[in-house]
Amino acid sequence: MESTIDIARLVVNGDRLEVGIPTHYTLLEALRYVLRLTGSKQGCDKGDCGACTVLVDGVPTLSCIMPVWEALGKRVVTVEGLATAEGPHPLQDEFDLNGAAQCGFCTPGILCSAVALLHENPAPSRDEIREALSGNLCRCTGYAKIYDAVEAAGARIREGRGGINPEGHDRTPRRHARTRRSPDDQGTR
Ligand code: FES
Ligand code: FES
């Protein structure tokens, strides 16, 4: 059966986009299969694992259970939007330095949750970090190195060394190509 496609206006990683999206798509499907932003992962696809976490108006959001239409008029930031022209986000640097990513499948979602935490509170306690990341499952690391990386990134941000507004920045408006693509056309990574 043919999908209905509507033109949606989205703000993703600071880009103002006009794009054709099947009306039944979730935000995650729109990001991955229309905009080709595959950093946000499709794990459980039912709101359990946190791999699809993105920031919507600065709030960590499970994009696999959010209809794309709910994101219209809001600012969406994905893992692809965390780095700036000056370099990686301090969290990305510290994940690297602390060995906080192993297979990396959980990492984009955890980074988005942690960006929001450090924006609110750049000096979180270990318990506050654990609580903020409690919706993001990691099968590889045992979490300790992830928490270390978040603490270290908080220290950098407190020193004024990097960080973004999790609500994103405006960049030059551009029109995105109207695209139809099925989730079956791509892998999950
Ligand atoms: S893919 Fe969204 S919560 Fe698992
Ligand atoms: S690094 Fe593999 S699931 Fe977290």
PDB file of N, CA and C in Angstrom, residues 72-124:
ATOM      1  N   LEU A  72       7.450  18.685  14.692  1.00  0.00           N
ATOM      2  CA  LEU A  72       7.358  19.885  13.846  1.00  0.00           C
ATOM      3  C   LEU A  72       7.416  21.126  14.726  1.00  0.00           C
ATOM      4  N   GLY A  73       8.210  22.090  14.288  1.00  0.00           N
ATOM      5  CA  GLY A  73       8.324  23.338  15.035  1.00  0.00           C
ATOM      6  C   GLY A  73       9.242  23.241  16.241  1.00  0.00           C
ATOM      7  N   LYS A  74       9.814  22.065  16.478  1.00  0.00           N
ATOM      8  CA  LYS A  74      10.731  21.901  17.610  1.00  0.00           C
ATOM      9  C   LYS A  74      12.152  21.724  17.087  1.00  0.00           C
ATOM     10  N   ARG A  75      13.102  21.936  17.973  1.00  0.00           N
ATOM     11  CA  ARG A  75      14.502  21.808  17.571  1.00  0.00           C
ATOM     12  C   ARG A  75      14.999  20.418  17.938  1.00  0.00           C
ATOM     13  N   VAL A  76      15.417  19.705  16.923  1.00  0.00           N
ATOM     14  CA  VAL A  76      15.914  18.348  17.123  1.00  0.00           C
ATOM     15  C   VAL A  76      17.437  18.361  16.994  1.00  0.00           C
ATOM     16  N   VAL A  77      18.108  17.762  17.959  1.00  0.00           N
ATOM     17  CA  VAL A  77      19.570  17.607  17.883  1.00  0.00           C
ATOM     18  C   VAL A  77      19.885  16.122  18.007  1.00  0.00           C
ATOM     19  N   THR A  78      20.667  15.633  17.050  1.00  0.00           N
ATOM     20  CA  THR A  78      21.100  14.238  17.072  1.00  0.00           C
ATOM     21  C   THR A  78      22.593  14.201  17.374  1.00  0.00           C
ATOM     22  N   VAL A  79      23.130  12.999  17.478  1.00  0.00           N
ATOM     23  CA  VAL A  79      24.557  12.888  17.767  1.00  0.00           C
ATOM     24  C   VAL A  79      25.386  13.594  16.691  1.00  0.00           C
ATOM     25  N   GLU A  80      24.855  13.651  15.470  1.00  0.00           N
ATOM     26  CA  GLU A  80      25.612  14.321  14.404  1.00  0.00           C
ATOM     27  C   GLU A  80      25.733  15.820  14.653  1.00  0.00           C
ATOM     28  N   GLY A  81      24.889  16.361  15.533  1.00  0.00           N
ATOM     29  CA  GLY A  81      24.906  17.800  15.779  1.00  0.00           C
ATOM     30  C   GLY A  81      25.673  18.194  17.023  1.00  0.00           C
ATOM     31  N   LEU A  82      26.344  17.278  17.671  1.00  0.00           N
ATOM     32  CA  LEU A  82      27.004  17.616  18.933  1.00  0.00           C
ATOM     33  C   LEU A  82      28.354  18.300  18.726  1.00  0.00           C
ATOM     34  N   ALA A  83      29.075  17.925  17.713  1.00  0.00           N
ATOM     35  CA  ALA A  83      30.356  18.576  17.449  1.00  0.00           C
ATOM     36  C   ALA A  83      30.110  19.956  16.844  1.00  0.00           C
ATOM     37  N   THR A  84      31.067  20.843  16.995  1.00  0.00           N
ATOM     38  CA  THR A  84      30.991  22.170  16.384  1.00  0.00           C
ATOM     39  C   THR A  84      32.188  22.339  15.460  1.00  0.00           C
ATOM     40  N   ALA A  85      32.268  23.509  14.833  1.00  0.00           N
ATOM     41  CA  ALA A  85      33.415  23.784  13.949  1.00  0.00           C
ATOM     42  C   ALA A  85      34.715  23.740  14.744  1.00  0.00           C
ATOM     43  N   GLU A  86      34.615  23.966  16.049  1.00  0.00           N
ATOM     44  CA  GLU A  86      35.828  23.959  16.881  1.00  0.00           C
ATOM     45  C   GLU A  86      36.296  22.548  17.213  1.00  0.00           C
ATOM     46  N   GLY A  87      35.446  21.578  17.031  1.00  0.00           N
ATOM     47  CA  GLY A  87      35.870  20.207  17.318  1.00  0.00           C
ATOM     48  C   GLY A  87      34.770  19.403  17.975  1.00  0.00           C
ATOM     49  N   PRO A  88      35.096  18.184  18.433  1.00  0.00           N
ATOM     50  CA  PRO A  88      34.085  17.331  19.072  1.00  0.00           C
ATOM     51  C   PRO A  88      33.570  17.962  20.363  1.00  0.00           C
ATOM     52  N   HIS A  89      32.390  17.549  20.763  1.00  0.00           N
ATOM     53  CA  HIS A  89      31.877  17.934  22.076  1.00  0.00           C
ATOM     54  C   HIS A  89      32.791  17.324  23.139  1.00  0.00           C
ATOM     55  N   PRO A  90      32.975  18.007  24.277  1.00  0.00           N
ATOM     56  CA  PRO A  90      33.813  17.440  25.340  1.00  0.00           C
ATOM     57  C   PRO A  90      33.399  16.018  25.733  1.00  0.00           C
ATOM     58  N   LEU A  91      32.119  15.728  25.674  1.00  0.00           N
ATOM     59  CA  LEU A  91      31.679  14.360  25.986  1.00  0.00           C
ATOM     60  C   LEU A  91      32.242  13.370  24.975  1.00  0.00           C
ATOM     61  N   GLN A  92      32.249  13.758  23.721  1.00  0.00           N
ATOM     62  CA  GLN A  92      32.797  12.859  22.696  1.00  0.00           C
ATOM     63  C   GLN A  92      34.283  12.634  22.928  1.00  0.00           C
ATOM     64  N   ASP A  93      35.004  13.700  23.257  1.00  0.00           N
ATOM     65  CA  ASP A  93      36.431  13.553  23.565  1.00  0.00           C
ATOM     66  C   ASP A  93      36.635  12.629  24.762  1.00  0.00           C
ATOM     67  N   GLU A  94      35.834  12.847  25.803  1.00  0.00           N
ATOM     68  CA  GLU A  94      36.048  12.076  27.038  1.00  0.00           C
ATOM     69  C   GLU A  94      35.595  10.625  26.876  1.00  0.00           C
ATOM     70  N   PHE A  95      34.595  10.376  26.055  1.00  0.00           N
ATOM     71  CA  PHE A  95      34.244   8.978  25.775  1.00  0.00           C
ATOM     72  C   PHE A  95      35.427   8.278  25.110  1.00  0.00           C
ATOM     73  N   ASP A  96      36.083   8.993  24.239  1.00  0.00           N
ATOM     74  CA  ASP A  96      37.254   8.431  23.568  1.00  0.00           C
ATOM     75  C   ASP A  96      38.380   8.201  24.586  1.00  0.00           C
ATOM     76  N   LEU A  97      38.706   9.223  25.354  1.00  0.00           N
ATOM     77  CA  LEU A  97      39.834   9.135  26.278  1.00  0.00           C
ATOM     78  C   LEU A  97      39.615   8.101  27.378  1.00  0.00           C
ATOM     79  N   ASN A  98      38.350   7.928  27.788  1.00  0.00           N
ATOM     80  CA  ASN A  98      38.041   7.001  28.886  1.00  0.00           C
ATOM     81  C   ASN A  98      37.660   5.605  28.417  1.00  0.00           C
ATOM     82  N   GLY A  99      37.668   5.372  27.123  1.00  0.00           N
ATOM     83  CA  GLY A  99      37.259   4.058  26.625  1.00  0.00           C
ATOM     84  C   GLY A  99      35.818   3.745  26.974  1.00  0.00           C
ATOM     85  N   ALA A 100      34.945   4.765  26.877  1.00  0.00           N
ATOM     86  CA  ALA A 100      33.558   4.605  27.318  1.00  0.00           C
ATOM     87  C   ALA A 100      32.657   4.019  26.236  1.00  0.00           C
ATOM     88  N   ALA A 101      33.171   3.828  25.045  1.00  0.00           N
ATOM     89  CA  ALA A 101      32.395   3.183  23.983  1.00  0.00           C
ATOM     90  C   ALA A 101      33.113   1.906  23.575  1.00  0.00           C
ATOM     91  N   GLN A 102      32.373   0.820  23.555  1.00  0.00           N
ATOM     92  CA  GLN A 102      32.955  -0.434  23.066  1.00  0.00           C
ATOM     93  C   GLN A 102      32.344  -0.742  21.698  1.00  0.00           C
ATOM     94  N   CYS A 103      31.221  -1.458  21.643  1.00  0.00           N
ATOM     95  CA  CYS A 103      30.611  -1.630  20.314  1.00  0.00           C
ATOM     96  C   CYS A 103      30.067  -0.311  19.789  1.00  0.00           C
ATOM     97  N   GLY A 104      29.698   0.612  20.699  1.00  0.00           N
ATOM     98  CA  GLY A 104      29.256   1.947  20.309  1.00  0.00           C
ATOM     99  C   GLY A 104      27.782   2.066  19.973  1.00  0.00           C
ATOM    100  N   PHE A 105      27.040   0.982  20.037  1.00  0.00           N
ATOM    101  CA  PHE A 105      25.634   1.052  19.623  1.00  0.00           C
ATOM    102  C   PHE A 105      24.817   1.968  20.544  1.00  0.00           C
ATOM    103  N   CYS A 106      25.130   1.941  21.828  1.00  0.00           N
ATOM    104  CA  CYS A 106      24.390   2.772  22.781  1.00  0.00           C
ATOM    105  C   CYS A 106      24.889   4.208  22.818  1.00  0.00           C
ATOM    106  N   THR A 107      26.088   4.447  22.263  1.00  0.00           N
ATOM    107  CA  THR A 107      26.798   5.701  22.514  1.00  0.00           C
ATOM    108  C   THR A 107      26.059   6.958  22.028  1.00  0.00           C
ATOM    109  N   PRO A 108      25.496   6.978  20.817  1.00  0.00           N
ATOM    110  CA  PRO A 108      24.816   8.210  20.395  1.00  0.00           C
ATOM    111  C   PRO A 108      23.685   8.613  21.352  1.00  0.00           C
ATOM    112  N   GLY A 109      22.909   7.642  21.806  1.00  0.00           N
ATOM    113  CA  GLY A 109      21.815   7.964  22.721  1.00  0.00           C
ATOM    114  C   GLY A 109      22.330   8.421  24.071  1.00  0.00           C
ATOM    115  N   ILE A 110      23.377   7.764  24.557  1.00  0.00           N
ATOM    116  CA  ILE A 110      23.931   8.162  25.849  1.00  0.00           C
ATOM    117  C   ILE A 110      24.527   9.563  25.765  1.00  0.00           C
ATOM    118  N   LEU A 111      25.197   9.862  24.670  1.00  0.00           N
ATOM    119  CA  LEU A 111      25.757  11.209  24.507  1.00  0.00           C
ATOM    120  C   LEU A 111      24.653  12.258  24.554  1.00  0.00           C
ATOM    121  N   CYS A 112      23.539  12.005  23.884  1.00  0.00           N
ATOM    122  CA  CYS A 112      22.455  12.991  23.895  1.00  0.00           C
ATOM    123  C   CYS A 112      21.878  13.166  25.299  1.00  0.00           C
ATOM    124  N   SER A 113      21.679  12.065  26.015  1.00  0.00           N
ATOM    125  CA  SER A 113      21.169  12.185  27.386  1.00  0.00           C
ATOM    126  C   SER A 113      22.163  12.947  28.261  1.00  0.00           C
ATOM    127  N   ALA A 114      23.451  12.664  28.080  1.00  0.00           N
ATOM    128  CA  ALA A 114      24.471  13.298  28.916  1.00  0.00           C
ATOM    129  C   ALA A 114      24.649  14.773  28.583  1.00  0.00           C
ATOM    130  N   VAL A 115      24.485  15.137  27.318  1.00  0.00           N
ATOM    131  CA  VAL A 115      24.555  16.560  26.944  1.00  0.00           C
ATOM    132  C   VAL A 115      23.490  17.349  27.705  1.00  0.00           C
ATOM    133  N   ALA A 116      22.282  16.805  27.747  1.00  0.00           N
ATOM    134  CA  ALA A 116      21.193  17.499  28.450  1.00  0.00           C
ATOM    135  C   ALA A 116      21.500  17.597  29.943  1.00  0.00           C
ATOM    136  N   LEU A 117      22.021  16.512  30.517  1.00  0.00           N
ATOM    137  CA  LEU A 117      22.363  16.538  31.943  1.00  0.00           C
ATOM    138  C   LEU A 117      23.393  17.625  32.227  1.00  0.00           C
ATOM    139  N   LEU A 118      24.491  17.644  31.466  1.00  0.00           N
ATOM    140  CA  LEU A 118      25.569  18.591  31.757  1.00  0.00           C
ATOM    141  C   LEU A 118      25.164  20.030  31.465  1.00  0.00           C
ATOM    142  N   HIS A 119      24.213  20.221  30.571  1.00  0.00           N
ATOM    143  CA  HIS A 119      23.720  21.585  30.331  1.00  0.00           C
ATOM    144  C   HIS A 119      22.966  22.086  31.554  1.00  0.00           C
ATOM    145  N   GLU A 120      22.194  21.209  32.169  1.00  0.00           N
ATOM    146  CA  GLU A 120      21.443  21.568  33.377  1.00  0.00           C
ATOM    147  C   GLU A 120      22.355  21.639  34.586  1.00  0.00           C
ATOM    148  N   ASN A 121      23.299  20.708  34.641  1.00  0.00           N
ATOM    149  CA  ASN A 121      24.106  20.533  35.851  1.00  0.00           C
ATOM    150  C   ASN A 121      25.496  20.039  35.459  1.00  0.00           C
ATOM    151  N   PRO A 122      26.440  20.965  35.288  1.00  0.00           N
ATOM    152  CA  PRO A 122      27.771  20.540  34.829  1.00  0.00           C
ATOM    153  C   PRO A 122      28.597  19.855  35.912  1.00  0.00           C
ATOM    154  N   ALA A 123      28.061  19.774  37.130  1.00  0.00           N
ATOM    155  CA  ALA A 123      28.791  19.081  38.189  1.00  0.00           C
ATOM    156  C   ALA A 123      27.899  18.012  38.828  1.00  0.00           C
ATOM    157  N   PRO A 124      27.432  17.062  38.053  1.00  0.00           N
ATOM    158  CA  PRO A 124      26.517  16.057  38.616  1.00  0.00           C
ATOM    159  C   PRO A 124      27.265  15.053  39.506  1.00  0.00           C
TER     160      PRO A 124
END
